CSV table of C-alpha atoms in Angstrom, one decimal:
chain,number,residue,atom,x,y,z
A,1,MET,CA,-17.4,131.3,141.8
A,2,ALA,CA,-14.4,132.9,143.5
A,3,SER,CA,-14.6,137.0,143.4
A,4,ALA,CA,-12.6,138.4,140.6
A,5,LYS,CA,-9.8,139.6,143.1
A,6,LEU,CA,-9.6,135.6,144.7
A,7,GLN,CA,-9.9,134.3,141.1
A,8,GLN,CA,-6.9,136.7,139.9
A,9,ARG,CA,-4.8,135.5,143.0
A,10,LEU,CA,-5.5,132.0,142.0
A,11,ASP,CA,-4.6,132.5,138.4
A,12,GLN,CA,-1.4,134.4,139.6
A,13,TYR,CA,-0.6,131.2,141.9
A,14,LYS,CA,-1.2,128.6,138.8
A,15,ALA,CA,0.9,130.7,136.5
A,16,ILE,CA,3.9,131.2,139.0
A,17,TYR,CA,3.6,127.2,139.8
A,18,SER,CA,3.7,126.1,136.2
A,19,GLU,CA,6.8,128.6,135.5
A,20,LEU,CA,8.5,126.9,138.6
A,21,LYS,CA,7.6,123.3,137.4
A,22,SER,CA,8.6,123.8,134.1
A,23,ASP,CA,12.1,124.6,135.4
A,24,LEU,CA,12.5,122.8,138.8
A,25,LYS,CA,10.8,119.5,138.1
A,26,TRP,CA,13.8,117.4,138.3
A,27,LYS,CA,15.6,119.4,141.0
A,28,VAL,CA,12.5,119.6,143.5
A,29,THR,CA,11.1,116.1,144.2
A,30,ASP,CA,8.2,117.4,146.4
A,31,GLN,CA,5.4,119.3,144.2
A,32,ARG,CA,4.2,120.9,147.6
A,33,THR,CA,7.4,122.9,147.8
A,34,LEU,CA,6.7,124.3,144.4
A,35,MET,CA,3.1,125.3,145.5
A,36,MET,CA,4.5,127.0,148.8
A,37,ILE,CA,7.0,129.2,146.8
A,38,ALA,CA,4.1,130.0,144.2
A,39,SER,CA,1.7,131.0,147.2
A,40,MET,CA,4.5,133.2,149.0
A,41,TYR,CA,4.8,135.3,146.0
A,42,VAL,CA,1.1,135.8,145.8
A,43,VAL,CA,0.4,136.3,149.6
A,44,ASN,CA,3.3,138.6,149.6
A,45,LYS,CA,2.3,140.7,146.7
A,46,ARG,CA,5.6,140.3,145.1
A,47,PRO,CA,5.9,139.9,141.3
A,48,PHE,CA,7.8,136.6,140.4
A,49,ASP,CA,10.7,137.1,138.3
A,50,LYS,CA,12.3,133.8,137.5
A,51,GLU,CA,15.7,135.0,136.6
A,52,ARG,CA,16.1,136.9,139.9
A,53,PHE,CA,14.5,133.9,141.9
A,54,LEU,CA,17.2,131.4,140.1
A,55,LYS,CA,20.2,133.9,140.8
A,56,LEU,CA,19.1,134.3,144.4
A,57,SER,CA,18.6,130.4,145.1
A,58,GLU,CA,22.3,129.9,143.4
A,59,ALA,CA,23.7,133.0,145.8
A,60,VAL,CA,22.1,130.9,148.8
A,61,LYS,CA,23.8,127.6,147.6
A,62,GLN,CA,27.4,129.2,147.0
A,63,ALA,CA,27.0,131.1,150.5
A,64,ALA,CA,25.9,127.7,152.3
A,65,GLY,CA,28.6,125.2,153.7
A,66,THR,CA,29.9,122.0,152.1
A,67,PHE,CA,27.5,120.0,154.3
A,68,SER,CA,24.6,122.5,154.6
A,69,PRO,CA,20.9,121.6,153.7
A,70,LEU,CA,20.7,124.7,151.6
A,71,ARG,CA,23.0,123.3,149.0
A,72,SER,CA,20.1,121.0,148.2
A,73,ALA,CA,16.4,121.7,146.9
A,74,HIS,CA,16.1,123.9,150.3
A,75,ARG,CA,17.8,126.7,148.5
A,76,TYR,CA,14.8,127.3,146.4
A,77,THR,CA,12.3,127.8,149.5
A,78,PHE,CA,14.7,130.1,151.2
A,79,ALA,CA,15.6,132.1,148.0
A,80,ALA,CA,11.7,132.4,148.0
A,81,MET,CA,11.6,133.8,151.7
A,82,PHE,CA,14.5,136.2,150.8
A,83,ASP,CA,12.9,137.5,147.7
A,84,VAL,CA,9.5,138.1,149.1
A,85,ARG,CA,10.7,139.7,152.4
A,86,PHE,CA,13.5,142.1,151.3
A,87,GLU,CA,13.8,144.9,148.7
A,88,GLU,CA,17.7,143.9,148.2
A,89,PRO,CA,17.5,140.2,149.3
A,90,GLU,CA,21.0,139.3,148.1
A,91,THR,CA,22.7,141.7,150.6
A,92,HIS,CA,20.9,139.7,153.3
A,93,ILE,CA,22.3,136.5,152.8
A,94,ARG,CA,25.6,136.7,154.5
A,95,PRO,CA,24.0,138.1,157.7
A,96,PHE,CA,21.7,135.3,157.4
A,97,PHE,CA,24.4,132.6,157.6
A,98,THR,CA,26.2,134.6,160.4
A,99,LEU,CA,22.9,134.7,162.6
A,100,TYR,CA,22.7,130.8,161.8
A,101,GLU,CA,26.3,130.5,163.2
A,102,LYS,CA,25.4,132.8,166.3
A,103,MET,CA,22.1,130.3,167.1
A,104,THR,CA,24.2,127.2,166.9
A,105,GLY,CA,26.9,128.8,168.9
A,106,ASN,CA,24.2,129.6,171.6
A,107,GLY,CA,22.7,126.3,172.0
A,108,PHE,CA,20.3,125.7,168.9
A,109,LYS,CA,21.0,122.3,167.0
A,110,LYS,CA,22.5,122.6,163.7
A,111,SER,CA,19.5,121.8,161.6
A,112,ILE,CA,17.0,123.4,158.4
A,113,PHE,CA,14.7,124.5,161.4
A,114,THR,CA,17.6,126.7,162.9
A,115,TYR,CA,18.0,128.1,159.2
A,116,LEU,CA,14.5,129.0,159.2
A,117,SER,CA,14.7,130.6,162.6
A,118,ALA,CA,17.4,132.8,161.7
A,119,LEU,CA,15.6,134.0,158.4
A,120,ILE,CA,12.6,135.0,160.9
A,121,LEU,CA,14.9,136.6,163.3
A,122,LEU,CA,16.6,138.7,160.4
A,123,THR,CA,13.0,139.4,159.2
A,124,LYS,CA,11.2,140.2,162.5
A,125,TYR,CA,14.0,141.8,164.4
A,126,ARG,CA,15.8,144.4,162.0
A,127,ASP,CA,17.6,145.9,164.6
A,128,GLU,CA,20.8,143.5,164.9
A,129,HIS,CA,21.2,145.1,168.4
A,130,ASP,CA,18.1,143.0,169.5
A,131,HIS,CA,19.5,139.6,168.1
A,132,ASP,CA,21.6,138.2,171.2
A,133,SER,CA,18.6,139.0,173.3
A,134,LYS,CA,16.2,137.4,171.1
A,135,ILE,CA,18.4,134.4,170.7
A,136,ASN,CA,18.5,134.0,174.4
A,137,ARG,CA,14.7,134.5,175.0
A,138,ALA,CA,13.9,132.1,171.8
A,139,LEU,CA,15.9,129.3,173.5
A,140,SER,CA,14.3,129.7,176.9
A,141,ILE,CA,10.9,129.6,175.4
A,142,TYR,CA,11.8,126.6,173.3
A,143,LYS,CA,13.2,124.9,176.7
A,144,GLY,CA,9.8,126.0,178.5
A,145,MET,CA,7.9,124.4,175.7
A,146,LYS,CA,10.1,121.1,176.0
A,147,ASP,CA,9.6,121.1,179.7
A,148,LYS,CA,5.9,120.7,179.0
A,149,HIS,CA,5.8,118.3,176.2
A,150,VAL,CA,9.2,116.6,176.0
A,151,PHE,CA,8.3,113.9,173.4
A,152,LEU,CA,6.5,116.5,170.9
A,153,THR,CA,9.0,119.6,171.2
A,154,SER,CA,11.7,119.4,168.6
A,155,ALA,CA,13.7,121.5,166.3
A,156,GLY,CA,10.6,122.0,164.3
A,157,ASP,CA,9.5,124.1,167.2
A,158,TYR,CA,12.5,126.5,166.8
A,159,PRO,CA,11.0,128.9,164.3
A,160,LEU,CA,7.7,129.7,166.7
A,161,SER,CA,9.9,130.0,169.5
A,162,VAL,CA,11.7,132.9,167.6
A,163,LEU,CA,8.3,134.4,166.7
A,164,LEU,CA,7.0,134.4,170.2
A,165,ALA,CA,10.4,135.8,171.6
A,166,GLY,CA,8.7,139.3,170.5
A,167,SER,CA,6.2,138.7,173.1
A,168,ASP,CA,5.7,141.0,176.4
A,169,MET,CA,5.1,138.2,178.7
A,170,GLU,CA,7.4,136.8,181.1
A,171,THR,CA,8.7,133.4,179.9
A,172,GLY,CA,6.9,131.3,182.5
A,173,GLU,CA,3.9,133.1,182.0
A,174,LEU,CA,4.1,132.7,178.2
A,175,ILE,CA,4.5,129.0,178.5
A,176,ASP,CA,1.6,128.6,180.8
A,177,TYR,CA,-0.7,130.6,178.4
A,178,ILE,CA,0.7,128.4,175.3
A,179,GLU,CA,-0.1,125.5,177.5
A,180,ALA,CA,-3.7,126.5,178.4
A,181,PHE,CA,-4.5,126.7,174.9
A,182,TYR,CA,-3.3,123.2,174.3
A,183,GLN,CA,-5.4,121.7,177.0
A,184,LYS,CA,-8.4,123.8,176.2
A,185,LEU,CA,-8.5,122.8,172.8
A,186,ASN,CA,-7.8,119.2,173.5
A,187,GLN,CA,-10.9,119.3,175.8
A,188,ALA,CA,-12.6,120.5,172.7
A,189,GLY,CA,-11.9,118.0,170.7
A,190,PHE,CA,-8.6,118.7,169.0
A,191,ARG,CA,-6.3,115.8,168.6
A,192,LYS,CA,-3.1,116.0,170.8
A,193,GLY,CA,0.2,116.0,168.9
A,194,ASN,CA,2.6,118.2,167.1
A,195,ASP,CA,-0.3,119.9,165.0
A,196,LEU,CA,-1.9,120.9,168.2
A,197,GLN,CA,1.4,122.2,169.6
A,198,PHE,CA,1.6,124.5,166.4
A,199,LEU,CA,-1.8,125.6,166.8
A,200,SER,CA,-1.6,126.7,170.4
A,201,HIS,CA,1.9,128.6,169.5
A,202,ILE,CA,0.3,130.6,166.6
A,203,LEU,CA,-2.7,131.5,169.0
A,204,SER,CA,-0.4,132.5,171.5
A,205,LEU,CA,1.1,135.1,169.0
A,206,MET,CA,-2.2,137.2,169.9
A,207,PRO,CA,-1.9,137.7,173.7
A,208,GLU,CA,-3.9,141.0,173.3
A,209,GLN,CA,-7.1,138.7,172.7
A,210,ASP,CA,-8.9,136.6,175.3
A,211,SER,CA,-7.8,132.9,175.2
A,212,ASP,CA,-11.5,131.7,175.8
A,213,GLN,CA,-12.6,133.3,172.9
A,214,LEU,CA,-9.9,132.1,170.6
A,215,VAL,CA,-10.7,128.9,171.8
A,216,ALA,CA,-14.3,129.3,171.0
A,217,ARG,CA,-13.7,130.8,167.5
A,218,SER,CA,-11.0,128.0,166.7
A,219,LEU,CA,-13.9,125.6,167.5
A,220,ARG,CA,-16.5,127.1,165.5
A,221,ILE,CA,-14.1,127.4,162.5
A,222,TYR,CA,-13.5,123.7,162.8
A,223,ASP,CA,-17.1,122.9,162.8
A,224,GLU,CA,-17.9,125.2,159.8
A,225,LEU,CA,-14.9,123.4,157.7
A,226,THR,CA,-16.4,120.2,158.9
A,227,LYS,CA,-19.7,121.2,157.6
A,228,LYS,CA,-18.9,123.2,154.4
A,229,HIS,CA,-15.8,121.1,153.3
A,230,LYS,CA,-14.9,118.2,155.3
A,231,ARG,CA,-13.6,117.4,158.9
A,232,PRO,CA,-10.3,119.2,159.1
A,233,LYS,CA,-7.2,116.8,159.6
A,234,PRO,CA,-4.5,117.7,162.1
A,235,VAL,CA,-2.3,119.0,159.5
A,236,HIS,CA,-4.8,121.6,159.0
A,237,TYR,CA,-4.7,123.3,162.7
A,238,PRO,CA,-2.4,126.0,162.1
A,239,GLU,CA,-4.9,127.3,159.1
A,240,ILE,CA,-7.7,127.3,161.8
A,241,GLY,CA,-5.4,129.5,163.9
A,242,LEU,CA,-5.0,131.9,161.2
A,243,LEU,CA,-8.8,132.1,160.6
A,244,ALA,CA,-9.4,132.5,164.1
A,245,LEU,CA,-7.5,135.8,164.4
A,246,LEU,CA,-10.7,137.0,162.7
A,247,GLU,CA,-13.6,138.0,164.7
A,248,ASN,CA,-16.0,135.7,162.4
A,249,GLY,CA,-13.6,133.6,160.7
A,250,GLU,CA,-16.1,131.0,160.3
A,251,LYS,CA,-18.1,133.2,157.8
A,252,ASP,CA,-15.3,133.1,155.4
A,253,ILE,CA,-15.1,129.3,155.0
A,254,ASP,CA,-17.7,129.3,151.9
A,255,ALA,CA,-14.9,131.7,150.1
A,256,ILE,CA,-12.2,129.5,151.1
A,257,THR,CA,-14.1,126.2,150.3
A,258,ILE,CA,-14.8,127.5,146.7
A,259,MET,CA,-10.9,128.1,146.1
A,260,ALA,CA,-9.9,124.9,147.6
A,261,GLY,CA,-12.6,123.1,145.4
A,262,ALA,CA,-10.8,124.9,142.3
A,263,LEU,CA,-7.5,123.8,143.1
A,264,ASN,CA,-9.1,120.2,143.8
A,265,SER,CA,-10.2,119.9,140.2
A,266,ASP,CA,-7.3,121.5,138.7
A,267,LYS,CA,-5.3,118.5,137.0
A,268,LEU,CA,-1.9,120.4,138.4
A,269,PHE,CA,-3.1,120.3,142.0
A,270,ARG,CA,-5.6,117.3,142.5
A,271,TRP,CA,-3.2,115.0,144.0
A,272,GLN,CA,-2.3,117.7,146.8
A,273,LYS,CA,-6.1,118.3,148.4
A,274,ASP,CA,-4.2,119.0,151.9
A,275,MET,CA,-2.1,121.5,150.5
A,276,ASN,CA,-4.8,123.1,148.5
A,277,LEU,CA,-6.7,123.8,151.5
A,278,LYS,CA,-3.7,125.7,153.0
A,279,THR,CA,-3.0,127.4,150.1
A,280,ALA,CA,-6.8,128.7,149.6
A,281,VAL,CA,-6.5,130.1,153.5
A,282,ASN,CA,-3.3,131.9,152.7
A,283,LEU,CA,-4.6,133.5,149.6
A,284,TYR,CA,-7.8,134.3,151.1
A,285,MET,CA,-6.2,135.8,154.2
A,286,SER,CA,-3.8,137.6,152.3
A,287,GLU,CA,-6.7,139.7,150.8
A,288,LYS,CA,-7.7,140.5,154.2
A,289,THR,CA,-4.6,142.4,154.9
A,290,GLU,CA,-6.0,144.8,152.4
A,291,ASP,CA,-9.2,145.4,154.0
A,292,PRO,CA,-8.9,149.2,155.0
A,293,ALA,CA,-10.9,148.6,158.4
A,294,LEU,CA,-8.2,146.1,159.4
A,295,LEU,CA,-5.5,148.5,158.5
A,296,ASP,CA,-6.6,151.1,161.0
A,297,THR,CA,-6.4,148.6,164.0
A,298,GLY,CA,-3.3,146.7,166.0
A,299,LEU,CA,-4.9,143.3,164.3
A,300,TYR,CA,-2.9,144.2,161.0
A,301,GLN,CA,0.6,143.5,162.4
A,302,THR,CA,-0.6,140.7,164.4
A,303,LEU,CA,-2.2,139.2,161.0
A,304,GLU,CA,1.1,139.5,159.2
A,305,ALA,CA,3.0,137.6,162.0
A,306,VAL,CA,0.5,134.9,162.3
A,307,ILE,CA,0.5,134.6,158.3
A,308,GLN,CA,4.3,134.1,158.8
A,309,ALA,CA,3.8,131.7,161.3
A,310,GLN,CA,1.4,129.8,159.5
A,311,GLN,CA,4.0,129.7,156.5
A,312,THR,CA,6.6,128.4,158.8
A,313,ALA,CA,4.3,125.9,160.2
A,314,ALA,CA,3.8,124.9,156.6
A,315,ILE,CA,7.5,124.6,155.7
A,316,ALA,CA,8.4,123.1,158.8
A,317,ILE,CA,5.7,120.0,158.1
A,318,MET,CA,7.0,119.6,154.9
A,319,THR,CA,10.8,119.5,155.8
A,320,SER,CA,9.8,117.2,158.7
A,321,SER,CA,8.1,114.7,156.2
A,322,ALA,CA,11.2,115.4,153.6
A,323,ALA,CA,13.6,114.4,156.4
A,324,ALA,CA,11.7,111.4,157.2
A,325,SER,CA,11.4,109.8,153.8
A,326,GLN,CA,15.0,110.4,153.4
A,327,ALA,CA,15.8,108.8,156.6
A,328,ASN,CA,13.3,105.5,155.5
A,329,GLY,CA,14.9,105.4,152.1
A,330,SER,CA,18.7,105.3,153.4
């Protein structure tokens, strides 16, 4: 049985999801998109107001260019991100599109991932005077990633390169730091590929922590998940990164397993077991941000950044699979 607080979060999540589904089931074909939107509201402790949300999604659509992917179902994900991150979300829509144009003008490809990156830039670096330098820094980090993994690195890595642009490390040193995670994790048994690259990027958001310790924590969490739940798939590597932020993240697996099990047995979600585990980790970690002991440490800001990175990774993965299925169907 989940704690009363976690049960309350689960109930909120189900209620928001049900409301979204009743309105958008013919407009959003991937159930996971609605699941991600619902979890964003709960994780960010933002009350869900359907009218405000639909109005925002329409505003995003109207501001987008004729051929923009934000005129499609993607507008709902972005409306939710605006809504949970800003007090007056509608005032940030135009600056967001301006940033997107600035990014594409500076070497980023036109893609849904560049839109995602522009929103991270707007959220994370509130001083607009920082934007030019952060765009250039993110692009140089991205190119460094591509030098290491030419076939793995794609536009899907743009959002994390923007998050990593806030690092104090020199670019070459940062790329080596990321690569060290990738190699050490692979030697520990993690499978090479895009998901391991995501995990390496997420762990790299914590430069103040010892890299060997983070790898050891990741391995302990992997083993505990295998023991208590099931062997994690590569698609769950970003969640392992999120839990590795905690000193004893493996001790939280029981509570997460209970939450994932509750979602798996719910008829609304029983066909989405992979997404259910992601949701359970997200909801659980959002409660951790309320821990008074954590609020007194520098870990709180890092935790917020890593939750954002993990959500970004999940959105990026869903967007990639949606793009692939559209390509296969055309």
